[in-house]
Structure formats: structure tokens, C-alpha cells
mmCIF file of N, CA and C in Angstrom:
data_model
loop_
_atom_site.group_PDB
_atom_site.id
_atom_site.type_symbol
_atom_site.label_atom_id
_atom_site.label_comp_id
_atom_site.label_asym_id
_atom_site.label_seq_id
_atom_site.Cartn_x
_atom_site.Cartn_y
_atom_site.Cartn_z
ATOM 1 N N UNK A 267 4.527 22.133 -5.543
ATOM 2 C CA UNK A 267 3.460 21.315 -6.079
ATOM 3 C C UNK A 267 4.044 20.397 -7.162
ATOM 4 N N UNK A 268 4.131 19.114 -6.868
ATOM 5 C CA UNK A 268 4.739 18.154 -7.788
ATOM 6 C C UNK A 268 3.681 17.618 -8.747
ATOM 7 N N UNK A 269 4.064 17.524 -9.998
ATOM 8 C CA UNK A 269 3.188 17.014 -11.036
ATOM 9 C C UNK A 269 2.741 15.588 -10.701
ATOM 10 N N UNK A 270 1.448 15.298 -10.856
ATOM 11 C CA UNK A 270 0.897 13.996 -10.516
ATOM 12 C C UNK A 270 1.544 12.874 -11.327
ATOM 13 N N UNK A 271 1.812 13.098 -12.589
ATOM 14 C CA UNK A 271 2.419 12.052 -13.405
ATOM 15 C C UNK A 271 3.813 11.698 -12.890
ATOM 16 N N UNK A 272 4.557 12.689 -12.434
ATOM 17 C CA UNK A 272 5.880 12.413 -11.861
ATOM 18 C C UNK A 272 5.740 11.575 -10.591
ATOM 19 N N UNK A 273 4.768 11.908 -9.750
ATOM 20 C CA UNK A 273 4.535 11.124 -8.533
ATOM 21 C C UNK A 273 4.179 9.679 -8.883
ATOM 22 N N UNK A 274 3.322 9.511 -9.874
ATOM 23 C CA UNK A 274 2.896 8.170 -10.278
ATOM 24 C C UNK A 274 4.077 7.376 -10.836
ATOM 25 N N UNK A 275 4.885 8.003 -11.659
ATOM 26 C CA UNK A 275 6.063 7.324 -12.216
ATOM 27 C C UNK A 275 7.049 6.960 -11.109
ATOM 28 N N UNK A 276 7.226 7.835 -10.131
ATOM 29 C CA UNK A 276 8.116 7.543 -9.002
ATOM 30 C C UNK A 276 7.575 6.385 -8.166
ATOM 31 N N UNK A 277 6.267 6.357 -7.970
ATOM 32 C CA UNK A 277 5.617 5.270 -7.228
ATOM 33 C C UNK A 277 5.897 3.932 -7.920
ATOM 34 N N UNK A 278 5.706 3.896 -9.220
ATOM 35 C CA UNK A 278 5.946 2.678 -9.995
ATOM 36 C C UNK A 278 7.418 2.281 -9.920
ATOM 37 N N UNK A 279 8.309 3.234 -10.109
ATOM 38 C CA UNK A 279 9.751 2.950 -10.064
ATOM 39 C C UNK A 279 10.168 2.432 -8.693
ATOM 40 N N UNK A 280 9.676 3.049 -7.634
ATOM 41 C CA UNK A 280 10.006 2.609 -6.272
ATOM 42 C C UNK A 280 9.620 1.155 -6.071
ATOM 43 N N UNK A 281 8.415 0.797 -6.490
ATOM 44 C CA UNK A 281 7.970 -0.573 -6.301
ATOM 45 C C UNK A 281 8.744 -1.556 -7.184
ATOM 46 N N UNK A 282 9.134 -1.118 -8.370
ATOM 47 C CA UNK A 282 9.970 -1.978 -9.211
ATOM 48 C C UNK A 282 11.312 -2.239 -8.533
ATOM 49 N N UNK A 283 11.903 -1.198 -7.951
ATOM 50 C CA UNK A 283 13.177 -1.365 -7.235
ATOM 51 C C UNK A 283 13.008 -2.300 -6.039
ATOM 52 N N UNK A 284 11.892 -2.148 -5.323
ATOM 53 C CA UNK A 284 11.650 -3.016 -4.171
ATOM 54 C C UNK A 284 11.510 -4.462 -4.610
ATOM 55 N N UNK A 285 10.846 -4.709 -5.733
ATOM 56 C CA UNK A 285 10.705 -6.072 -6.260
ATOM 57 C C UNK A 285 12.074 -6.623 -6.681
ATOM 58 N N UNK A 286 12.900 -5.785 -7.291
ATOM 59 C CA UNK A 286 14.251 -6.208 -7.671
ATOM 60 C C UNK A 286 15.072 -6.545 -6.429
ATOM 61 N N UNK A 287 14.969 -5.700 -5.401
ATOM 62 C CA UNK A 287 15.680 -5.964 -4.153
ATOM 63 C C UNK A 287 15.207 -7.269 -3.529
ATOM 64 N N UNK A 288 13.899 -7.495 -3.567
ATOM 65 C CA UNK A 288 13.345 -8.729 -3.004
ATOM 66 C C UNK A 288 13.962 -9.952 -3.692
ATOM 67 N N UNK A 289 14.077 -9.892 -4.997
ATOM 68 C CA UNK A 289 14.648 -11.005 -5.756
ATOM 69 C C UNK A 289 16.142 -11.185 -5.483
ATOM 70 N N UNK A 290 16.822 -10.099 -5.153
ATOM 71 C CA UNK A 290 18.268 -10.158 -4.937
ATOM 72 C C UNK A 290 18.643 -10.570 -3.516
ATOM 73 N N UNK A 291 17.718 -10.417 -2.592
ATOM 74 C CA UNK A 291 18.024 -10.760 -1.206
ATOM 75 C C UNK A 291 18.143 -12.259 -1.030
ATOM 76 N N UNK A 292 18.975 -12.646 -0.108
ATOM 77 C CA UNK A 292 19.148 -14.070 0.175
ATOM 78 C C UNK A 292 18.342 -14.499 1.388
ATOM 79 N N UNK A 293 17.399 -13.675 1.774
ATOM 80 C CA UNK A 293 16.522 -14.016 2.888
ATOM 81 C C UNK A 293 15.080 -13.736 2.467
ATOM 82 N N UNK A 294 14.132 -14.363 3.135
ATOM 83 C CA UNK A 294 12.732 -14.169 2.756
ATOM 84 C C UNK A 294 12.266 -12.739 3.018
ATOM 85 N N UNK A 295 11.282 -12.344 2.261
ATOM 86 C CA UNK A 295 10.721 -10.997 2.355
ATOM 87 C C UNK A 295 9.220 -11.130 2.564
ATOM 88 N N UNK A 296 8.664 -10.268 3.377
ATOM 89 C CA UNK A 296 7.219 -10.236 3.569
ATOM 90 C C UNK A 296 6.718 -8.859 3.200
ATOM 91 N N UNK A 297 5.717 -8.813 2.357
ATOM 92 C CA UNK A 297 5.088 -7.553 1.985
ATOM 93 C C UNK A 297 3.862 -7.356 2.861
ATOM 94 N N UNK A 298 3.741 -6.167 3.441
ATOM 95 C CA UNK A 298 2.581 -5.829 4.268
ATOM 96 C C UNK A 298 2.005 -4.522 3.746
ATOM 97 N N UNK A 299 0.738 -4.574 3.398
ATOM 98 C CA UNK A 299 0.072 -3.359 2.918
ATOM 99 C C UNK A 299 -0.540 -2.616 4.101
ATOM 100 N N UNK A 300 -0.360 -1.313 4.138
ATOM 101 C CA UNK A 300 -0.923 -0.488 5.202
ATOM 102 C C UNK A 300 -2.428 -0.713 5.314
ATOM 103 N N UNK A 301 -3.098 -0.797 4.173
ATOM 104 C CA UNK A 301 -4.549 -0.956 4.179
ATOM 105 C C UNK A 301 -4.973 -2.266 4.842
ATOM 106 N N UNK A 302 -4.197 -3.325 4.635
ATOM 107 C CA UNK A 302 -4.511 -4.604 5.271
ATOM 108 C C UNK A 302 -4.289 -4.523 6.784
ATOM 109 N N UNK A 303 -3.186 -3.885 7.177
ATOM 110 C CA UNK A 303 -2.900 -3.752 8.610
ATOM 111 C C UNK A 303 -3.968 -2.927 9.315
ATOM 112 N N UNK A 304 -4.341 -1.796 8.737
ATOM 113 C CA UNK A 304 -5.302 -0.942 9.419
ATOM 114 C C UNK A 304 -6.704 -1.552 9.431
ATOM 115 N N UNK A 305 -7.019 -2.381 8.441
ATOM 116 C CA UNK A 305 -8.329 -3.035 8.409
ATOM 117 C C UNK A 305 -8.408 -4.187 9.407
ATOM 118 N N UNK A 306 -7.284 -4.866 9.639
ATOM 119 C CA UNK A 306 -7.273 -6.010 10.530
ATOM 120 C C UNK A 306 -5.911 -6.121 11.221
ATOM 121 N N UNK A 307 -5.629 -5.189 12.134
ATOM 122 C CA UNK A 307 -4.288 -5.129 12.727
ATOM 123 C C UNK A 307 -3.865 -6.404 13.456
ATOM 124 N N UNK A 308 -4.761 -7.028 14.175
ATOM 125 C CA UNK A 308 -4.394 -8.221 14.936
ATOM 126 C C UNK A 308 -3.953 -9.351 14.011
ATOM 127 N N UNK A 309 -4.707 -9.599 12.973
ATOM 128 C CA UNK A 309 -4.383 -10.678 12.038
ATOM 129 C C UNK A 309 -3.067 -10.411 11.307
ATOM 130 N N UNK A 310 -2.886 -9.185 10.832
ATOM 131 C CA UNK A 310 -1.664 -8.857 10.093
ATOM 132 C C UNK A 310 -0.453 -8.894 11.019
ATOM 133 N N UNK A 311 -0.612 -8.402 12.247
ATOM 134 C CA UNK A 311 0.502 -8.442 13.198
ATOM 135 C C UNK A 311 0.889 -9.897 13.503
ATOM 136 N N UNK A 312 -0.098 -10.769 13.643
ATOM 137 C CA UNK A 312 0.191 -12.187 13.851
ATOM 138 C C UNK A 312 0.937 -12.765 12.648
ATOM 139 N N UNK A 313 0.524 -12.370 11.446
ATOM 140 C CA UNK A 313 1.217 -12.846 10.244
ATOM 141 C C UNK A 313 2.672 -12.391 10.230
ATOM 142 N N UNK A 314 2.903 -11.137 10.603
ATOM 143 C CA UNK A 314 4.266 -10.601 10.649
ATOM 144 C C UNK A 314 5.082 -11.354 11.698
ATOM 145 N N UNK A 315 4.505 -11.556 12.877
ATOM 146 C CA UNK A 315 5.217 -12.277 13.936
ATOM 147 C C UNK A 315 5.522 -13.705 13.510
ATOM 148 N N UNK A 316 4.570 -14.337 12.858
ATOM 149 C CA UNK A 316 4.794 -15.699 12.371
ATOM 150 C C UNK A 316 5.926 -15.722 11.345
ATOM 151 N N UNK A 317 5.928 -14.749 10.447
ATOM 152 C CA UNK A 317 6.995 -14.642 9.453
ATOM 153 C C UNK A 317 8.358 -14.494 10.132
ATOM 154 N N UNK A 318 8.384 -13.724 11.223
ATOM 155 C CA UNK A 318 9.627 -13.487 11.957
ATOM 156 C C UNK A 318 9.958 -14.612 12.926
ATOM 157 N N UNK A 319 9.061 -15.580 13.007
ATOM 158 C CA UNK A 319 9.220 -16.732 13.888
ATOM 159 C C UNK A 319 9.294 -16.310 15.350
ATOM 160 N N UNK A 320 8.404 -15.393 15.723
ATOM 161 C CA UNK A 320 8.260 -14.995 17.126
ATOM 162 C C UNK A 320 6.828 -15.304 17.563
ATOM 163 N N UNK A 321 6.573 -15.206 18.826
ATOM 164 C CA UNK A 321 5.284 -15.597 19.391
ATOM 165 C C UNK A 321 4.123 -14.844 18.736
ATOM 166 N N UNK A 322 3.104 -15.624 18.377
ATOM 167 C CA UNK A 322 1.885 -15.022 17.840
ATOM 168 C C UNK A 322 0.762 -15.106 18.870
ATOM 169 N N UNK A 323 1.153 -15.231 20.124
ATOM 170 C CA UNK A 323 0.195 -15.333 21.224
ATOM 171 C C UNK A 323 -0.765 -14.141 21.225
ATOM 172 N N UNK A 324 -2.052 -14.432 21.397
ATOM 173 C CA UNK A 324 -3.068 -13.367 21.387
ATOM 174 C C UNK A 324 -2.775 -12.287 22.421
ATOM 175 N N UNK A 325 -2.285 -12.690 23.588
ATOM 176 C CA UNK A 325 -1.988 -11.717 24.638
ATOM 177 C C UNK A 325 -0.874 -10.762 24.237
ATOM 178 N N UNK A 326 0.143 -11.284 23.586
ATOM 179 C CA UNK A 326 1.256 -10.444 23.131
ATOM 180 C C UNK A 326 0.762 -9.445 22.086
ATOM 181 N N UNK A 327 0.013 -9.945 21.119
ATOM 182 C CA UNK A 327 -0.518 -9.080 20.062
ATOM 183 C C UNK A 327 -1.433 -8.022 20.661
ATOM 184 N N UNK A 328 -2.320 -8.442 21.555
ATOM 185 C CA UNK A 328 -3.256 -7.497 22.183
ATOM 186 C C UNK A 328 -2.503 -6.435 22.986
ATOM 187 N N UNK A 329 -1.454 -6.856 23.706
ATOM 188 C CA UNK A 329 -0.663 -5.913 24.502
ATOM 189 C C UNK A 329 -0.021 -4.850 23.606
ATOM 190 N N UNK A 330 0.496 -5.261 22.467
ATOM 191 C CA UNK A 330 1.110 -4.312 21.537
ATOM 192 C C UNK A 330 0.063 -3.364 20.976
ATOM 193 N N UNK A 331 -1.047 -3.916 20.516
ATOM 194 C CA UNK A 331 -2.082 -3.068 19.916
ATOM 195 C C UNK A 331 -2.735 -2.150 20.934
ATOM 196 N N UNK A 332 -2.840 -2.609 22.179
ATOM 197 C CA UNK A 332 -3.402 -1.751 23.238
ATOM 198 C C UNK A 332 -2.494 -0.561 23.536
ATOM 199 N N UNK A 333 -1.214 -0.698 23.228
ATOM 200 C CA UNK A 333 -0.270 0.388 23.462
ATOM 201 C C UNK A 333 -0.299 1.457 22.374
ATOM 202 N N UNK A 334 -1.060 1.213 21.322
ATOM 203 C CA UNK A 334 -1.186 2.186 20.233
ATOM 204 C C UNK A 334 -2.432 3.018 20.473
ATOM 205 N N UNK A 335 -2.284 4.333 20.427
ATOM 206 C CA UNK A 335 -3.413 5.218 20.719
ATOM 207 C C UNK A 335 -4.636 4.883 19.865
ATOM 208 N N UNK A 336 -4.444 4.802 18.566
ATOM 209 C CA UNK A 336 -5.553 4.437 17.686
ATOM 210 C C UNK A 336 -4.999 4.046 16.322
ATOM 211 N N UNK A 337 -5.772 3.257 15.619
ATOM 212 C CA UNK A 337 -5.426 2.866 14.258
ATOM 213 C C UNK A 337 -6.602 3.246 13.381
ATOM 214 N N UNK A 338 -6.357 4.124 12.447
ATOM 215 C CA UNK A 338 -7.398 4.548 11.519
ATOM 216 C C UNK A 338 -7.673 3.399 10.561
ATOM 217 N N UNK A 339 -8.881 2.857 10.603
ATOM 218 C CA UNK A 339 -9.183 1.672 9.794
ATOM 219 C C UNK A 339 -9.272 1.967 8.302
ATOM 220 N N UNK A 340 -9.346 3.234 7.934
ATOM 221 C CA UNK A 340 -9.385 3.591 6.515
ATOM 222 C C UNK A 340 -8.511 4.827 6.280
ATOM 223 N N UNK A 341 -7.189 4.653 6.325
ATOM 224 C CA UNK A 341 -6.298 5.816 6.248
ATOM 225 C C UNK A 341 -6.330 6.541 4.904
ATOM 226 N N UNK A 342 -6.864 5.895 3.884
ATOM 227 C CA UNK A 342 -6.902 6.517 2.559
ATOM 228 C C UNK A 342 -8.224 7.189 2.230
ATOM 229 N N UNK A 343 -9.161 7.212 3.162
ATOM 230 C CA UNK A 343 -10.503 7.733 2.880
ATOM 231 C C UNK A 343 -10.468 9.158 2.327
ATOM 232 N N UNK A 344 -9.692 10.031 2.948
ATOM 233 C CA UNK A 344 -9.633 11.423 2.472
ATOM 234 C C UNK A 344 -9.030 11.513 1.071
ATOM 235 N N UNK A 345 -8.007 10.706 0.816
ATOM 236 C CA UNK A 345 -7.372 10.719 -0.504
ATOM 237 C C UNK A 345 -8.317 10.174 -1.567
ATOM 238 N N UNK A 346 -9.052 9.138 -1.214
ATOM 239 C CA UNK A 346 -10.001 8.552 -2.167
ATOM 240 C C UNK A 346 -11.098 9.545 -2.484
ATOM 241 N N UNK A 347 -11.607 10.220 -1.477
ATOM 242 C CA UNK A 347 -12.644 11.229 -1.700
ATOM 243 C C UNK A 347 -12.120 12.336 -2.603
ATOM 244 N N UNK A 348 -10.926 12.811 -2.311
ATOM 245 C CA UNK A 348 -10.342 13.875 -3.137
ATOM 246 C C UNK A 348 -10.126 13.385 -4.563
ATOM 247 N N UNK A 349 -9.644 12.153 -4.723
ATOM 248 C CA UNK A 349 -9.407 11.598 -6.051
ATOM 249 C C UNK A 349 -10.724 11.496 -6.817
ATOM 250 N N UNK A 350 -11.750 10.977 -6.159
ATOM 251 C CA UNK A 350 -13.014 10.720 -6.841
ATOM 252 C C UNK A 350 -13.788 11.997 -7.148
ATOM 253 N N UNK A 351 -13.527 13.070 -6.422
ATOM 254 C CA UNK A 351 -14.238 14.325 -6.691
ATOM 255 C C UNK A 351 -13.480 15.245 -7.633
ATOM 256 N N UNK A 352 -12.164 15.180 -7.630
ATOM 257 C CA UNK A 352 -11.407 16.107 -8.472
ATOM 258 C C UNK A 352 -10.250 15.436 -9.219
ATOM 259 N N UNK A 353 -9.537 14.566 -8.558
ATOM 260 C CA UNK A 353 -8.336 13.974 -9.141
ATOM 261 C C UNK A 353 -8.592 13.174 -10.396
ATOM 262 N N UNK A 354 -9.642 12.394 -10.392
ATOM 263 C CA UNK A 354 -9.917 11.549 -11.562
ATOM 264 C C UNK A 354 -10.235 12.396 -12.793
ATOM 265 N N UNK A 355 -10.880 13.516 -12.556
ATOM 266 C CA UNK A 355 -11.182 14.427 -13.669
ATOM 267 C C UNK A 355 -9.897 15.004 -14.242
ATOM 268 N N UNK A 356 -8.971 15.338 -13.365
ATOM 269 C CA UNK A 356 -7.732 15.981 -13.802
ATOM 270 C C UNK A 356 -6.667 14.992 -14.258
ATOM 271 N N UNK A 357 -6.643 13.799 -13.645
ATOM 272 C CA UNK A 357 -5.524 12.876 -13.885
ATOM 273 C C UNK A 357 -5.939 11.453 -14.239
ATOM 274 N N UNK A 358 -7.211 11.189 -14.382
ATOM 275 C CA UNK A 358 -7.696 9.836 -14.628
ATOM 276 C C UNK A 358 -7.062 9.176 -15.839
ATOM 277 N N UNK A 359 -6.757 9.958 -16.851
ATOM 278 C CA UNK A 359 -6.130 9.406 -18.057
ATOM 279 C C UNK A 359 -4.785 8.760 -17.746
ATOM 280 N N UNK A 360 -4.123 9.235 -16.701
ATOM 281 C CA UNK A 360 -2.818 8.689 -16.345
ATOM 282 C C UNK A 360 -2.944 7.292 -15.739
ATOM 283 N N UNK A 361 -4.026 7.046 -15.033
ATOM 284 C CA UNK A 361 -4.242 5.710 -14.478
ATOM 285 C C UNK A 361 -4.394 4.717 -15.626
ATOM 286 N N UNK A 362 -5.121 5.134 -16.650
ATOM 287 C CA UNK A 362 -5.269 4.275 -17.828
ATOM 288 C C UNK A 362 -3.925 4.113 -18.538
ATOM 289 N N UNK A 363 -3.192 5.195 -18.659
ATOM 290 C CA UNK A 363 -1.902 5.164 -19.341
ATOM 291 C C UNK A 363 -0.926 4.215 -18.656
ATOM 292 N N UNK A 364 -0.934 4.191 -17.331
ATOM 293 C CA UNK A 364 0.019 3.384 -16.568
ATOM 294 C C UNK A 364 -0.619 2.134 -15.946
ATOM 295 N N UNK A 365 -1.828 1.781 -16.361
ATOM 296 C CA UNK A 365 -2.535 0.624 -15.777
ATOM 297 C C UNK A 365 -1.709 -0.651 -15.891
ATOM 298 N N UNK A 366 -1.075 -0.857 -17.031
ATOM 299 C CA UNK A 366 -0.252 -2.056 -17.209
ATOM 300 C C UNK A 366 0.917 -2.100 -16.249
ATOM 301 N N UNK A 367 1.597 -0.966 -16.088
ATOM 302 C CA UNK A 367 2.734 -0.881 -15.162
ATOM 303 C C UNK A 367 2.283 -1.119 -13.725
ATOM 304 N N UNK A 368 1.150 -0.518 -13.363
ATOM 305 C CA UNK A 368 0.632 -0.679 -12.001
ATOM 306 C C UNK A 368 0.218 -2.121 -11.746
ATOM 307 N N UNK A 369 -0.446 -2.720 -12.708
ATOM 308 C CA UNK A 369 -0.888 -4.106 -12.570
ATOM 309 C C UNK A 369 0.303 -5.056 -12.466
ATOM 310 N N UNK A 370 1.352 -4.797 -13.237
ATOM 311 C CA UNK A 370 2.540 -5.647 -13.243
ATOM 312 C C UNK A 370 3.252 -5.668 -11.887
ATOM 313 N N UNK A 371 3.002 -4.668 -11.056
ATOM 314 C CA UNK A 371 3.631 -4.632 -9.741
ATOM 315 C C UNK A 371 3.075 -5.719 -8.824
ATOM 316 N N UNK A 372 1.872 -6.194 -9.128
ATOM 317 C CA UNK A 372 1.273 -7.260 -8.335
ATOM 318 C C UNK A 372 0.845 -6.845 -6.944
ATOM 319 N N UNK A 373 0.479 -5.584 -6.773
ATOM 320 C CA UNK A 373 0.087 -5.096 -5.453
ATOM 321 C C UNK A 373 -1.396 -5.321 -5.158
ATOM 322 N N UNK A 374 -2.133 -5.752 -6.160
ATOM 323 C CA UNK A 374 -3.557 -6.083 -6.017
ATOM 324 C C UNK A 374 -4.423 -4.912 -5.562
ATOM 325 N N UNK A 375 -4.073 -3.719 -5.955
ATOM 326 C CA UNK A 375 -4.920 -2.568 -5.670
ATOM 327 C C UNK A 375 -5.969 -2.440 -6.760
ATOM 328 N N UNK A 376 -7.167 -2.080 -6.363
ATOM 329 C CA UNK A 376 -8.255 -1.833 -7.296
ATOM 330 C C UNK A 376 -8.067 -0.415 -7.846
ATOM 331 N N UNK A 377 -7.844 -0.284 -9.135
ATOM 332 C CA UNK A 377 -7.624 1.037 -9.729
ATOM 333 C C UNK A 377 -8.939 1.782 -9.957
ATOM 334 N N UNK A 378 -10.049 1.093 -9.799
ATOM 335 C CA UNK A 378 -11.362 1.721 -9.991
ATOM 336 C C UNK A 378 -11.998 1.944 -8.619
ATOM 337 N N UNK A 379 -11.402 2.840 -7.839
ATOM 338 C CA UNK A 379 -11.834 3.034 -6.450
ATOM 339 C C UNK A 379 -13.054 3.921 -6.298
ATOM 340 N N UNK A 380 -13.524 4.511 -7.384
ATOM 341 C CA UNK A 380 -14.651 5.453 -7.312
ATOM 342 C C UNK A 380 -15.988 4.797 -7.663
ATOM 343 N N UNK A 381 -16.061 3.479 -7.581
ATOM 344 C CA UNK A 381 -17.277 2.758 -7.941
ATOM 345 C C UNK A 381 -18.439 3.179 -7.083
#
């Protein structure tokens, strides 16, 4: 059982390293959020294909997506429920403590998910 604060600090550090790597690379980088892909797989897949300069033809995209058994449109639902019922009570202070670090990552996640 890993301490939540350690997980949060590792999450922040990982993303900082990824941002540093992005700046150091001599080729373009595309960030894709799982939540965006699962909410709108066809659009995000077209964006990825366009970034890679490959065909964004609807038939190609549809053929790929049809080959996937299923895509959960809200993969974080269980985690959000658990966070909002118990996690925020136990660890909510840490979100406030690290809000600046999380915001600086520029990932555009809403930290107030229990609205």
C-alpha cells in the first residue's frame, strides 16, 4: 500500500520529466489524454493520424475502432467515485498543497471533480 502523497509527488515528477523531454526533443510531440480519447475516439484518432501525417480517412479510422472490443467512455468513473466518497476526506489537503505544481503541468485537469 503506497502512500498517496508519494504517488502524487511521483505523478508530478513524471509529468515534469515528460515536459523536459518534450523540450529537448528535436521533433514535434503530441500529447493525448486518455480521457479525451475515450470520450471521442474517432476525433482524437484523426488528430493523432494528422499529427503523424497519415490518412485521416473516416473509413480507416472506423476500421481501426471497429477492431477494438470496446472503449470505456469514462475510464476514471470508479476512481472519481472512490475519491469523492473517501479519498478527498483522507487526502484532499494534498490536492490543495500541490495545486500549484499540478496546475503548472498544464494538463488542464479539473482538480474539483466532486462538484
